[in-house]
XYZ file of C-alpha atoms in Angstrom:
611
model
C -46.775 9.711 -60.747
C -49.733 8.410 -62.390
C -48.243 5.485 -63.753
C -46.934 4.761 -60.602
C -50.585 4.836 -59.291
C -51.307 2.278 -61.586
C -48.480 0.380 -60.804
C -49.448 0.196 -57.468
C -53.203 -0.352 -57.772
C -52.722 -2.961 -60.276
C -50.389 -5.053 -57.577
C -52.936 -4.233 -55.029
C -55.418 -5.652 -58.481
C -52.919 -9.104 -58.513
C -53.393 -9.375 -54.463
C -57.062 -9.431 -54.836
C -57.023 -12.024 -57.488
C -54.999 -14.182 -55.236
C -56.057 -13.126 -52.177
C -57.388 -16.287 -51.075
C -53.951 -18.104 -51.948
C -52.436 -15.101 -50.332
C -54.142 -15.875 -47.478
C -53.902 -19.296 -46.846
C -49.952 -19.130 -47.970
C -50.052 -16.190 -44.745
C -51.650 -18.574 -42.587
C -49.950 -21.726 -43.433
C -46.692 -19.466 -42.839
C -47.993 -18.393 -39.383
C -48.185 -22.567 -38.314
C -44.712 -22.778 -39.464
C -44.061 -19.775 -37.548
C -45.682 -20.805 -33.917
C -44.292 -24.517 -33.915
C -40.609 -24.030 -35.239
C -39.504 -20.625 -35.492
C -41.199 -19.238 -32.272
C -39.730 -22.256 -30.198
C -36.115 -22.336 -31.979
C -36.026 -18.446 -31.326
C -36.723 -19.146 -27.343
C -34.478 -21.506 -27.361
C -31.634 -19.053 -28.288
C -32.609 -16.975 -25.517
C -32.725 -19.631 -23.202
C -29.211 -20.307 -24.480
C -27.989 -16.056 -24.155
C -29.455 -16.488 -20.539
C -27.312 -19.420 -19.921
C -24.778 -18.005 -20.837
C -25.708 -14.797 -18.308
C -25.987 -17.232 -15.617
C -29.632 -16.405 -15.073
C -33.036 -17.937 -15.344
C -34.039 -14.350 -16.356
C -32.905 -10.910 -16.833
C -35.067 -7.483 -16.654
C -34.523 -3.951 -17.409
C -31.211 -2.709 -16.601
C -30.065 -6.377 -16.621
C -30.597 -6.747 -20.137
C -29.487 -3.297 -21.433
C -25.850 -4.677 -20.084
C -25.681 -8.051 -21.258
C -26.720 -7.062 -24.745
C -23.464 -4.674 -24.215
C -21.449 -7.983 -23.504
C -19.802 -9.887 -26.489
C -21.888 -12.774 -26.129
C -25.061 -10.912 -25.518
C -24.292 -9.130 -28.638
C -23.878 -11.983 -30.605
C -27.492 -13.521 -29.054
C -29.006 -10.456 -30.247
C -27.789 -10.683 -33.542
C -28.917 -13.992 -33.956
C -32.607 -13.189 -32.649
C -32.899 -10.140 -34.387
C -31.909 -12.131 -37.524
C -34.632 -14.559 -36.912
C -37.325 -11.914 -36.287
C -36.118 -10.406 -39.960
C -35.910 -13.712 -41.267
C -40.146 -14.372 -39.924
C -41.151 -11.507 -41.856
C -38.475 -12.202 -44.835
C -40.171 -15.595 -44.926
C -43.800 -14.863 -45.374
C -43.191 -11.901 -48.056
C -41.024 -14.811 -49.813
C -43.990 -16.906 -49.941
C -46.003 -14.138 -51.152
C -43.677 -13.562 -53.744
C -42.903 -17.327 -55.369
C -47.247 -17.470 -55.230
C -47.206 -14.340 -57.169
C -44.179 -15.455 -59.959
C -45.465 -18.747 -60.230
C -49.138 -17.140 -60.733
C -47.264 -15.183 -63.986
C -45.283 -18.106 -64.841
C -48.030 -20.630 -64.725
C -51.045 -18.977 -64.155
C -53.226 -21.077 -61.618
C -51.403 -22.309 -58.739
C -52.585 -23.646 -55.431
C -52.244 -21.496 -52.501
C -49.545 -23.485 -50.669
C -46.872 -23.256 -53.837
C -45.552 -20.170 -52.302
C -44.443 -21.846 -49.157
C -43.216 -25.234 -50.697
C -41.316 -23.239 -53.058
C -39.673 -20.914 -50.062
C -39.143 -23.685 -47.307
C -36.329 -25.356 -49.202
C -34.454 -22.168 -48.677
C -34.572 -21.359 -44.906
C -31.220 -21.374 -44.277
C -30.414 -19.055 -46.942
C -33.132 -16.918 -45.483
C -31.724 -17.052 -42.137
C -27.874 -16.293 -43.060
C -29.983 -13.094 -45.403
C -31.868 -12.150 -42.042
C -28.529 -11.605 -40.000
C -26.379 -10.395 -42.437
C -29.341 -7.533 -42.874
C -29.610 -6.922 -39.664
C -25.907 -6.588 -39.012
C -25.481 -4.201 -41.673
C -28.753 -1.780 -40.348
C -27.036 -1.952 -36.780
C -23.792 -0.515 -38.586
C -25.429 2.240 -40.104
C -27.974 3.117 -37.169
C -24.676 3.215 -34.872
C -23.374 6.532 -35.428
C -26.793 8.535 -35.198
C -27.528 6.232 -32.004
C -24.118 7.122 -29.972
C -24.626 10.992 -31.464
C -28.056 10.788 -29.890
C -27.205 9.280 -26.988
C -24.567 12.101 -26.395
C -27.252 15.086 -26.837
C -29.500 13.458 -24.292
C -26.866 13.343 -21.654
C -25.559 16.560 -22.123
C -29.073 18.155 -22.351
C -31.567 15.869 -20.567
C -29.781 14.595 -17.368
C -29.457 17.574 -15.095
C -33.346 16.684 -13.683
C -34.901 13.769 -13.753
C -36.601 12.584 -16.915
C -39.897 12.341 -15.280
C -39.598 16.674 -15.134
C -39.064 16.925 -19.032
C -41.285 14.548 -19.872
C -43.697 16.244 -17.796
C -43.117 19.892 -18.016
C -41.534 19.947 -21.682
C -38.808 23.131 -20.784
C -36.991 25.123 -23.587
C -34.397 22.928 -23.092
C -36.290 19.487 -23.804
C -37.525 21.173 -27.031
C -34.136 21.957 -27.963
C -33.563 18.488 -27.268
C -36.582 17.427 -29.134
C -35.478 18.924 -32.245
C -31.807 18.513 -32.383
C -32.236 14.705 -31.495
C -35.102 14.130 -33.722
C -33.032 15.395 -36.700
C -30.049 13.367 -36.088
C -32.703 10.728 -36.438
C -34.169 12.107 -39.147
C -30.473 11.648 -41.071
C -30.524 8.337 -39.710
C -33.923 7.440 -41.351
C -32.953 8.808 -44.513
C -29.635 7.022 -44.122
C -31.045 3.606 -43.485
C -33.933 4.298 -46.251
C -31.534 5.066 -48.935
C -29.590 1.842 -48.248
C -32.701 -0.259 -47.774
C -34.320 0.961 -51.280
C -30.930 -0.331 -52.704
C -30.973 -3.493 -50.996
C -34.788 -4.194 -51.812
C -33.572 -7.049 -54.062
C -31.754 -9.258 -51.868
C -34.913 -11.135 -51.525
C -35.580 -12.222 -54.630
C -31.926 -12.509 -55.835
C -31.279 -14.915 -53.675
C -34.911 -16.715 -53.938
C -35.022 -16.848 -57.355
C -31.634 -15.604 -58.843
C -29.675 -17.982 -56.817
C -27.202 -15.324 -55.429
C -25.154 -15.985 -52.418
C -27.233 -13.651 -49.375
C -23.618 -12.271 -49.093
C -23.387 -10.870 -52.589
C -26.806 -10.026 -52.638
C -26.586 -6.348 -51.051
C -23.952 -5.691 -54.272
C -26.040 -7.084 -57.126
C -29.171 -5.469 -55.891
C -27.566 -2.093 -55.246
C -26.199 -2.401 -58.335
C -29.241 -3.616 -60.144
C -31.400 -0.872 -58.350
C -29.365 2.285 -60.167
C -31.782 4.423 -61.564
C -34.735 2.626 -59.943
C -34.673 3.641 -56.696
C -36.974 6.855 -57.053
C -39.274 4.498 -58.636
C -39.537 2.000 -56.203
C -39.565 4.920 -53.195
C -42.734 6.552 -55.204
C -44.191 3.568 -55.390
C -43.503 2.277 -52.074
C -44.936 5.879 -50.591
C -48.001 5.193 -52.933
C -47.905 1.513 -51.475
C -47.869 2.855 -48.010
C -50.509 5.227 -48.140
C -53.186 2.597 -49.471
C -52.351 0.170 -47.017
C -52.790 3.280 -44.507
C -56.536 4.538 -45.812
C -57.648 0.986 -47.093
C -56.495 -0.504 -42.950
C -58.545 2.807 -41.272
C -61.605 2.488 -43.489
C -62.024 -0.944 -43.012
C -61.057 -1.416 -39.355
C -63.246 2.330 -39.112
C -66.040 0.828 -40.187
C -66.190 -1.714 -37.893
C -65.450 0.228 -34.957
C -67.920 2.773 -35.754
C -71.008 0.041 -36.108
C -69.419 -1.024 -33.267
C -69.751 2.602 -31.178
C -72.962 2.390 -32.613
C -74.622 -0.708 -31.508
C -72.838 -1.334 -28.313
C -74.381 2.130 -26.451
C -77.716 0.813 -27.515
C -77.359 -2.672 -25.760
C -78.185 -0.937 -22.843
C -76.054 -1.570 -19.547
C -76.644 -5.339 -19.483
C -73.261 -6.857 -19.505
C -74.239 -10.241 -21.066
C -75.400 -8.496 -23.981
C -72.131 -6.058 -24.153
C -70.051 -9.233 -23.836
C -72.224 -10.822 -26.524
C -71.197 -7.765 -28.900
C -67.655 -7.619 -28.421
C -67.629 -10.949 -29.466
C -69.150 -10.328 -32.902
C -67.452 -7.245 -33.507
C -64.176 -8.590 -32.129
C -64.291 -11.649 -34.351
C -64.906 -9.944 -37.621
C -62.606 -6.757 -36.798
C -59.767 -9.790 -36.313
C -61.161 -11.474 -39.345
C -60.681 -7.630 -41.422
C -57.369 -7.219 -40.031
C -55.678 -10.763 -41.453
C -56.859 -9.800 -44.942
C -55.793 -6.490 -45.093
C -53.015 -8.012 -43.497
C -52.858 -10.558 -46.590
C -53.373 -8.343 -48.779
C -51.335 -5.103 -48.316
C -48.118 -7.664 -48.077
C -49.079 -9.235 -50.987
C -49.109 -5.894 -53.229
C -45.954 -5.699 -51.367
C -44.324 -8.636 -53.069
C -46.000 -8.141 -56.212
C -44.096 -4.550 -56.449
C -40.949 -6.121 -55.706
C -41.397 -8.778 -58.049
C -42.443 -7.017 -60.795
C -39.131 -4.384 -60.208
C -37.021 -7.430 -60.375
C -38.819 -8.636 -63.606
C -39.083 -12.072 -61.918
C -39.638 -14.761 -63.479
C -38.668 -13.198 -66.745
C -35.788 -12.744 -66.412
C -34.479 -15.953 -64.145
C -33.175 -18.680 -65.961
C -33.339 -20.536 -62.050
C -35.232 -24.053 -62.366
C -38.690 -23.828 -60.535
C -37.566 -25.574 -57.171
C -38.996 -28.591 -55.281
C -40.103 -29.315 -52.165
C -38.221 -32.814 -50.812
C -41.257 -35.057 -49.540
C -39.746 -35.445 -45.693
C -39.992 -31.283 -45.585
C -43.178 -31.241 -46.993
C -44.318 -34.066 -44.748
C -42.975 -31.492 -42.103
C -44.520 -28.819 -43.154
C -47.965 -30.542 -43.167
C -47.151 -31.879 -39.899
C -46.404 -28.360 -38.383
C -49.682 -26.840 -39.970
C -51.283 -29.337 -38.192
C -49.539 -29.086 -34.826
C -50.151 -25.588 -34.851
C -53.806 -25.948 -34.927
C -53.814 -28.678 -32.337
C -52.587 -26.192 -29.998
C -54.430 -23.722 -30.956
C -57.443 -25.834 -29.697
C -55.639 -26.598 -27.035
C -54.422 -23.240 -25.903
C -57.948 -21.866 -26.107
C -59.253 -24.896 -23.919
C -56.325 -24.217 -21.390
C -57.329 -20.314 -21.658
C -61.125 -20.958 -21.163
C -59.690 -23.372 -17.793
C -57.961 -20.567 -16.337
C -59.865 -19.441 -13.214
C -59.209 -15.680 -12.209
C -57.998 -15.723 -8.551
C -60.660 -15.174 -6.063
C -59.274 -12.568 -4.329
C -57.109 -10.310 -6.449
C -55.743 -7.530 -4.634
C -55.578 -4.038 -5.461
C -52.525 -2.059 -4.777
C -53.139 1.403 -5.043
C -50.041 3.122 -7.125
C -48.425 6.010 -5.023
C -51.682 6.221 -3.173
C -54.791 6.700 -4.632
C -52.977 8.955 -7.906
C -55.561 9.677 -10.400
C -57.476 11.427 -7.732
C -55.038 13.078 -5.433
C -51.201 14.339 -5.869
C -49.058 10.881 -5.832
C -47.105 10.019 -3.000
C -48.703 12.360 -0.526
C -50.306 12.027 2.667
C -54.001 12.969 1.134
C -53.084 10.258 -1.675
C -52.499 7.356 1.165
C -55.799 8.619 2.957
C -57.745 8.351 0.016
C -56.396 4.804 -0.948
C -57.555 3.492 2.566
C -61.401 5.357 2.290
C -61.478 3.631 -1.213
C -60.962 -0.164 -0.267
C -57.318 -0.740 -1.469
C -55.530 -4.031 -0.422
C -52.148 -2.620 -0.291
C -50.237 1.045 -0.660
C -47.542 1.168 -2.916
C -44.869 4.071 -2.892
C -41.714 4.613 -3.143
C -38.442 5.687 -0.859
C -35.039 6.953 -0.922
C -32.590 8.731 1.464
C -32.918 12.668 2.195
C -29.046 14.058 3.277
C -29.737 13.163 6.852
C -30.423 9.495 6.700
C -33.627 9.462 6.720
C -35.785 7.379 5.041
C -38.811 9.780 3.138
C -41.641 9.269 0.052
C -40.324 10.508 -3.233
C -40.564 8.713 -6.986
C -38.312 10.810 -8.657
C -34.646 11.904 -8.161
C -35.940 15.002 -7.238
C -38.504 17.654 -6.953
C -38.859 19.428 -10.092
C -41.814 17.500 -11.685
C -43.843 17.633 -8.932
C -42.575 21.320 -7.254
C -40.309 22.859 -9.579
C -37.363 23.067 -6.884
C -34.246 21.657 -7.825
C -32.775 19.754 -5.461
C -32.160 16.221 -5.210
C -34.024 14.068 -2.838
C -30.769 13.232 -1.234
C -29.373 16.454 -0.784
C -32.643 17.530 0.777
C -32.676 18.350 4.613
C -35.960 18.296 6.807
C -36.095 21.822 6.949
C -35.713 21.439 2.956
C -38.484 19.318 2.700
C -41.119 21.125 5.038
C -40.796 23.904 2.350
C -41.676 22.269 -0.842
C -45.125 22.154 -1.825
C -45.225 18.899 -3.446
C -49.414 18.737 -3.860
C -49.718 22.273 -5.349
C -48.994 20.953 -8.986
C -52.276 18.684 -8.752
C -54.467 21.354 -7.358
C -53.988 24.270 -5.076
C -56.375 22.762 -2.772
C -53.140 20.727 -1.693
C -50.644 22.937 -1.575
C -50.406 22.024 2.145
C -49.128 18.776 1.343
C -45.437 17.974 2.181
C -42.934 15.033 1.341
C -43.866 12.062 4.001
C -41.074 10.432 5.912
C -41.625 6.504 5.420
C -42.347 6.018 9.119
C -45.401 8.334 9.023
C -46.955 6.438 5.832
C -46.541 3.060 7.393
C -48.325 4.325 10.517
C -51.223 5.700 8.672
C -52.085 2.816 7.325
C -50.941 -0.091 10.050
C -54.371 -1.831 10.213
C -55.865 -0.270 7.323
C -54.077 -1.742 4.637
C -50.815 -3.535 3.769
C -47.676 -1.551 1.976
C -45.686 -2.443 -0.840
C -42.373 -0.579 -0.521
C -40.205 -0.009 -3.758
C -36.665 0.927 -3.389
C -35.531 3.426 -5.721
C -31.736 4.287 -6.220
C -30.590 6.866 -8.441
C -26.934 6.034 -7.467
C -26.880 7.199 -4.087
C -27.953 3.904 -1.927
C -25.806 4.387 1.671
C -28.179 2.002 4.049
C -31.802 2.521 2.487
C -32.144 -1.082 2.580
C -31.383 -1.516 6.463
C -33.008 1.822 7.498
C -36.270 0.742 5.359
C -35.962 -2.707 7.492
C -35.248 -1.070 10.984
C -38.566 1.503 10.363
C -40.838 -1.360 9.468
C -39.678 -3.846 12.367
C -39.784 -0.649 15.078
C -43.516 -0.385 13.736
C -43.777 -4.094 14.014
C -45.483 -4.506 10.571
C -43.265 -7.089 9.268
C -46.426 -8.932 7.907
C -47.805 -5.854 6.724
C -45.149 -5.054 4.065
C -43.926 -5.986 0.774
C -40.425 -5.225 -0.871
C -39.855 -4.898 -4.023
C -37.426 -3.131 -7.167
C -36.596 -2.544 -10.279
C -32.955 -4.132 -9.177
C -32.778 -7.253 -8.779
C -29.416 -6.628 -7.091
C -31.217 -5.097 -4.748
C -33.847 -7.323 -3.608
C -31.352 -9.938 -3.554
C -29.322 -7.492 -0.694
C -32.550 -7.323 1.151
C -33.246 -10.959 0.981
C -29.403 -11.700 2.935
C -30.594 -9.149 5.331
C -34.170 -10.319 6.010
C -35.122 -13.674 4.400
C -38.382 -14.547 5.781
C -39.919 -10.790 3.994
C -42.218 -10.836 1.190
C -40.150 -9.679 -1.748
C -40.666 -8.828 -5.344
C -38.893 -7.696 -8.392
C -40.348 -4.794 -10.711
C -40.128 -5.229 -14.537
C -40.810 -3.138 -17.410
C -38.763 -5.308 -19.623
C -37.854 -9.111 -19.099
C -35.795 -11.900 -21.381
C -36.462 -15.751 -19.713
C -38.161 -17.284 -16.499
C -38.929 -14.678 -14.604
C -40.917 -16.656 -12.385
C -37.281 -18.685 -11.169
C -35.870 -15.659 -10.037
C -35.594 -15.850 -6.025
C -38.799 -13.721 -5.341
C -42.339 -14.009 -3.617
C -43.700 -12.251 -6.681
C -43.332 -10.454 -9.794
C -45.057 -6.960 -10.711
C -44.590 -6.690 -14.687
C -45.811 -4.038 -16.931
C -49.616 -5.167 -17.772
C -48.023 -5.499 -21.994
C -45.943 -7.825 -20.539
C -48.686 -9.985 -18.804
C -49.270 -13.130 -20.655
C -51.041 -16.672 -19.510
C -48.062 -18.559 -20.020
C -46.409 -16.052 -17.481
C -50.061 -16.082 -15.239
C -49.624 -20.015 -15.616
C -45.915 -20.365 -14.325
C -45.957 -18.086 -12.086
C -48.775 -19.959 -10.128
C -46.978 -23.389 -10.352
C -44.084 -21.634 -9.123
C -46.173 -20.958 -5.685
C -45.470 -16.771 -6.660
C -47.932 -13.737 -7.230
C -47.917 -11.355 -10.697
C -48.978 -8.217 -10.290
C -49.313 -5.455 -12.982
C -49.225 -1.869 -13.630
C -50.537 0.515 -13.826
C -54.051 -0.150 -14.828
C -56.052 2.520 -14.919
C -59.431 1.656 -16.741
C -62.389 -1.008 -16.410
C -61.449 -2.891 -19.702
C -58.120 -3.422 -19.096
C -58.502 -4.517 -15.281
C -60.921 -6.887 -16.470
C -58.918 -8.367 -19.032
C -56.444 -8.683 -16.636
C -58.183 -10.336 -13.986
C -59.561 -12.415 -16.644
C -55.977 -13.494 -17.421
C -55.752 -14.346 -13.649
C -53.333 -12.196 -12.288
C -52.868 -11.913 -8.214
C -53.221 -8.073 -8.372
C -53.814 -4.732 -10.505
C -51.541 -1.950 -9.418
C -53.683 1.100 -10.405
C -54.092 4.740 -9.887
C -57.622 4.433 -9.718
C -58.255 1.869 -6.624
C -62.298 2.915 -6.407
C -62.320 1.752 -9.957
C -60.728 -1.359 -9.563
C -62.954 -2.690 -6.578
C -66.045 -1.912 -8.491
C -64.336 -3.988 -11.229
C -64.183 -6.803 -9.235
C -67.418 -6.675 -7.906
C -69.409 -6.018 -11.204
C -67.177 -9.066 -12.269
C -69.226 -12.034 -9.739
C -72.541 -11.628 -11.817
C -70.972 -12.887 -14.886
C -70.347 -16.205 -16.288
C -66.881 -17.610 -17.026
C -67.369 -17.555 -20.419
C -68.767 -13.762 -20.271
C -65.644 -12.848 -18.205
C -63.503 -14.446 -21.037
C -65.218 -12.538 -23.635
C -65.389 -8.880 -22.160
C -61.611 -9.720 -20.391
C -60.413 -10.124 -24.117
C -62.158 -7.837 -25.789
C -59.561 -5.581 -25.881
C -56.785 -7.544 -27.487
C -59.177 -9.255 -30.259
C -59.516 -5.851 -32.430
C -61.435 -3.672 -30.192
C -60.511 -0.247 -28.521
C -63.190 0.718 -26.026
C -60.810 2.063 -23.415
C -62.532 5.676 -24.120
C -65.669 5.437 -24.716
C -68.593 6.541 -23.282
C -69.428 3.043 -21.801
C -66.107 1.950 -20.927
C -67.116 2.009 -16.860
C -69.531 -0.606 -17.593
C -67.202 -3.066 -18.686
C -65.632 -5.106 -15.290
């Protein structure tokens, strides 16, 4: 053990003495990275959606085309590519660090020129690795799949996830050990395929008779490298949470005492932002560089290659100069179109199943409280009881929120006037009952707009054109918004009532969602971007997000210049956005970012300062 501690600390030792060739080797590859490989990689999907007949797919969408034979194939060939990004810039790492043993000094691009030669071999090593971890994943995947449905679907998932019964324990366990195996599985294979990289880099060896020569090359090694790699690991772990600690801490430190002036905040996280980024690229640097320098020295490179030092050909390297400096054209570029982008003027809050993080969801009280806090619009959600008719209800039925089980469309009226479905929040609501659609829309005709979502849990009979007839009897056609997580579904409601406002619901998305034939798109805020903002816009369409429930994040949002937050906290979110007019654009930018340029303020002590 100890001299695998020194092992270890003495590639960590090699990083450091490189680290600035290291580093400019990392950031050269990211160029490469954001002008080819980023663009050829969308272009593939653009070319799997084709093939789907789609502009875009989301959620369920995509969990069935990647079950077709041509979506599997597309996924192959982008998850090959994302192995082959990372393959690429541990190569790089590695070729600095052999030619640094070979040669001694070396500049810090020799790693990449002596890589780039090789992408295609790095490619064909990127699928065939991927291929061969999908193989061995299978098995455990399909066994897993088979526990959850046998133990996990008699509620919905919502319940188990919620309340955590015996039986989603049970579940717990048993599936978490069958991917346990699977771990253990896939780590044995991987520490005897940890050579194919530099076997075919610098041995020569054809990427498919790579995974034999390293296994075979790796017997009685592989405890050494998995010691070394769990040694590896743990430095990488303390050394990334002391550093990154330290800045946060002087960070918790100093910002409290800034006072409640929101220039200076914004002023802070800028400081601390930039040099928590700047920390996180070299430990970045240099934890992948010890990486490379353990698997170089296991494979005794160059020592023991008799391979000819390769060459970069002038018209790649005139490419790759060219692509380093593209990249950091638009960079510039994309930070002046980023600083351009205007936050829309009015951004709407939709209050998520009523006002939620104050009240039981989808009640009555929850609705009431939505309108007395200044929400634009209502969402909630609606299915079909047994008789027809149209009531409130997320899940696909009651035993998160009441503990009865019975599904939502098995329940009667007389069913539903029994359930307590605000108890579970506080007692002080146990008066609350499931609401019939008709007597939500009425509370708040006048007050504020609703956004409908139309849930199916396999049991759609007319929700569509009962949801329609309700609205139009209450004549608040312009007071209502459609949307789903199935697209299928909007595009029903669409034949029967073109002229609505209609939008689909996304956790997931692959393409242009912004083509789809909507009025706008409400995306999971992770999957909110500015080229998504951007398009959307030109497209003439909305994006909302969800569910955004504190001041950072609504502010970052905004800042990104999204048409609405979907929140549980509506009270919040208007004092967000009113906060928000005293501040520069540049101030906006900064504290609208601050969150995604290395800082975590989301729970501290001053976080309701921050619009």
């Amino acid at each position: 053990m100890t001299e695998s501690i020194r092992e270890v600390l003495a590639a960590f030792g090699t990083a450091w003495q490189l680290r600035w060739r290291l580093l400019a080797v990392h950031v050269a590859f990211n160029a490469v990275l954001a002008v080819i490989l980023v663009p050829l990689m969308a272009l593939t999907v653009r070319l799997a959606l084709w093939f789907a007949g789609q502009p875009a797919l989301s959620d369920f969408d995509i969990a069935f085309f990647l079950l077709s034979p041509v979506g599997f194939l597309c996924f192959l060939i982008i998850a090959g590519l994302a192995v082959f990004i990372y393959v690429l810039d541990v190569a790089c790492m590695m070729a600095l660090a052999g030619r640094s043993r070979n040669a001694g000094r070396v500049s810090g691009l020799d790693g990449l020129w002596e890589i780039l030669p090789q992408a295609p071999r790095l490619i064909d090593l990127g699928a065939r690795l991927t291929l061969r971890v999908l193989v061995l994943c299978l098995p455990f995947v399909v066994v897993a799949g088979g526990l959850y449905l046998l133990w996990l679907t008699e509620y919905d998932i919502n319940y188990y996830l919620s309340n955590k019964p015996p039986e989603f324990m049970r579940a717990v366990v048993v599936i978490g050990a069958v991917l346990a195996v699977m771990a253990l599985v896939l780590l044995r294979a991987l520490i005897g395929w940890a050579l194919i990289l530099p076997l075919v880099l610098f041995d020569g060896v054809r990427p498919r008779e790579a995974f034999a020569k390293s296994r075979q090359f790796m017997r009685g090694k592989s405890f050494t490298l998995l010691r070394n790699i769990l040694i590896w690991s743990a430095i990488s772990f303390v050394g990334s949470a002391v550093l990154l600690g330290v800045v946060g801490g002087v960070a918790d430190v100093v910002l409290p005492l800034v006072g409640d002036s929101l220039r200076r905040i914004a002023a802070v996280l800028l400081v601390f932002g930039g040099l928590g980024a700047l920390v996180n690229l070299l430990v970045v640097t240099l934890t992948t560089g010890a990486l490379a320098v353990i698997l170089m020295a296991l494979a005794n490179w160059p020592e023991r290659s008799d391979r000819s030092e390769a060459t970069l050909p002038r018209g790649l390297l005139v490419g790759t100069l060219v692509a380093v400096a593209a990249a950091a054209v638009f960079s510039v570029l994309g930070l002046i179109d980023l600083a351009r982008v205007k936050a829309d003027p009015n951004v709407q809050i939709i209050a998520h199943r009523g006002a939620a993080g104050s009240r039981p969801e989808n009640t009555m009280v929850a609705f009431e409280k939505a309108i007395e806090d200044g929400t634009d619009w209502i969402e909630l959600d609606v299915q079909e009881s047994a008789e027809g008719e149209v009531i409130v209800v997320h899940d696909g039925d009651f035993m998160k929120i009441a503990g009865v089980n019975l599904k939502a469309w098995d329940a009667t009226a007389a069913d539903l006037a029994d359930i307590d479905i605000g108890g579970w929040f506080d007692p002080a609501y146990a008066d609350q009952r499931t609401p019939l659609l008709r007597d939500a829309l009425t509370l708040a005709k006048g007050k504020a707009g609703v956004v409908i979502e139309l849930k199916y849990y396999g049991h759609d009979e007319k929700l569509e054109e009962r949801v329609a007839g309700i609205v139009e009897e209450l004549e608040m056609q312009d007071q209502v918004r459609i949307m789903s997580l199935k697209y299928a579904a909007i595009q029903k409601m669409r034949a029967l009532r073109p002229d609505w406002n209609m939008g689909l619901l996304a956790t997931a998305s692959l393409g242009r969602m912004w083509e789809l034939d909507v009025d706008f798109l409400a995306v999971n805020q992770a999957a909110a971007s500015h080229r998504m903002v951007r398009e959307t816009r030109k497209a003439g369409k909305e994006l909302f997000v969800w569910t955004v429930n504190d001041a950072l994040s609504m502010s970052h949002m905004v800042s990104l210049g999204v048409s609405g937050l979907i929140t549980d906290e509506p009270a919040l979110a208007r004092q967000v956005l009113t906060e928000r007019r005293d501040l520069n654009t540049i101030e906006r930018m900064i504290i609208g970012l601050a969150g995604s340029i290395g800082l975590d303020v989301e729970n501290r002590s001053y976080r309701d300062e921050l619009p």
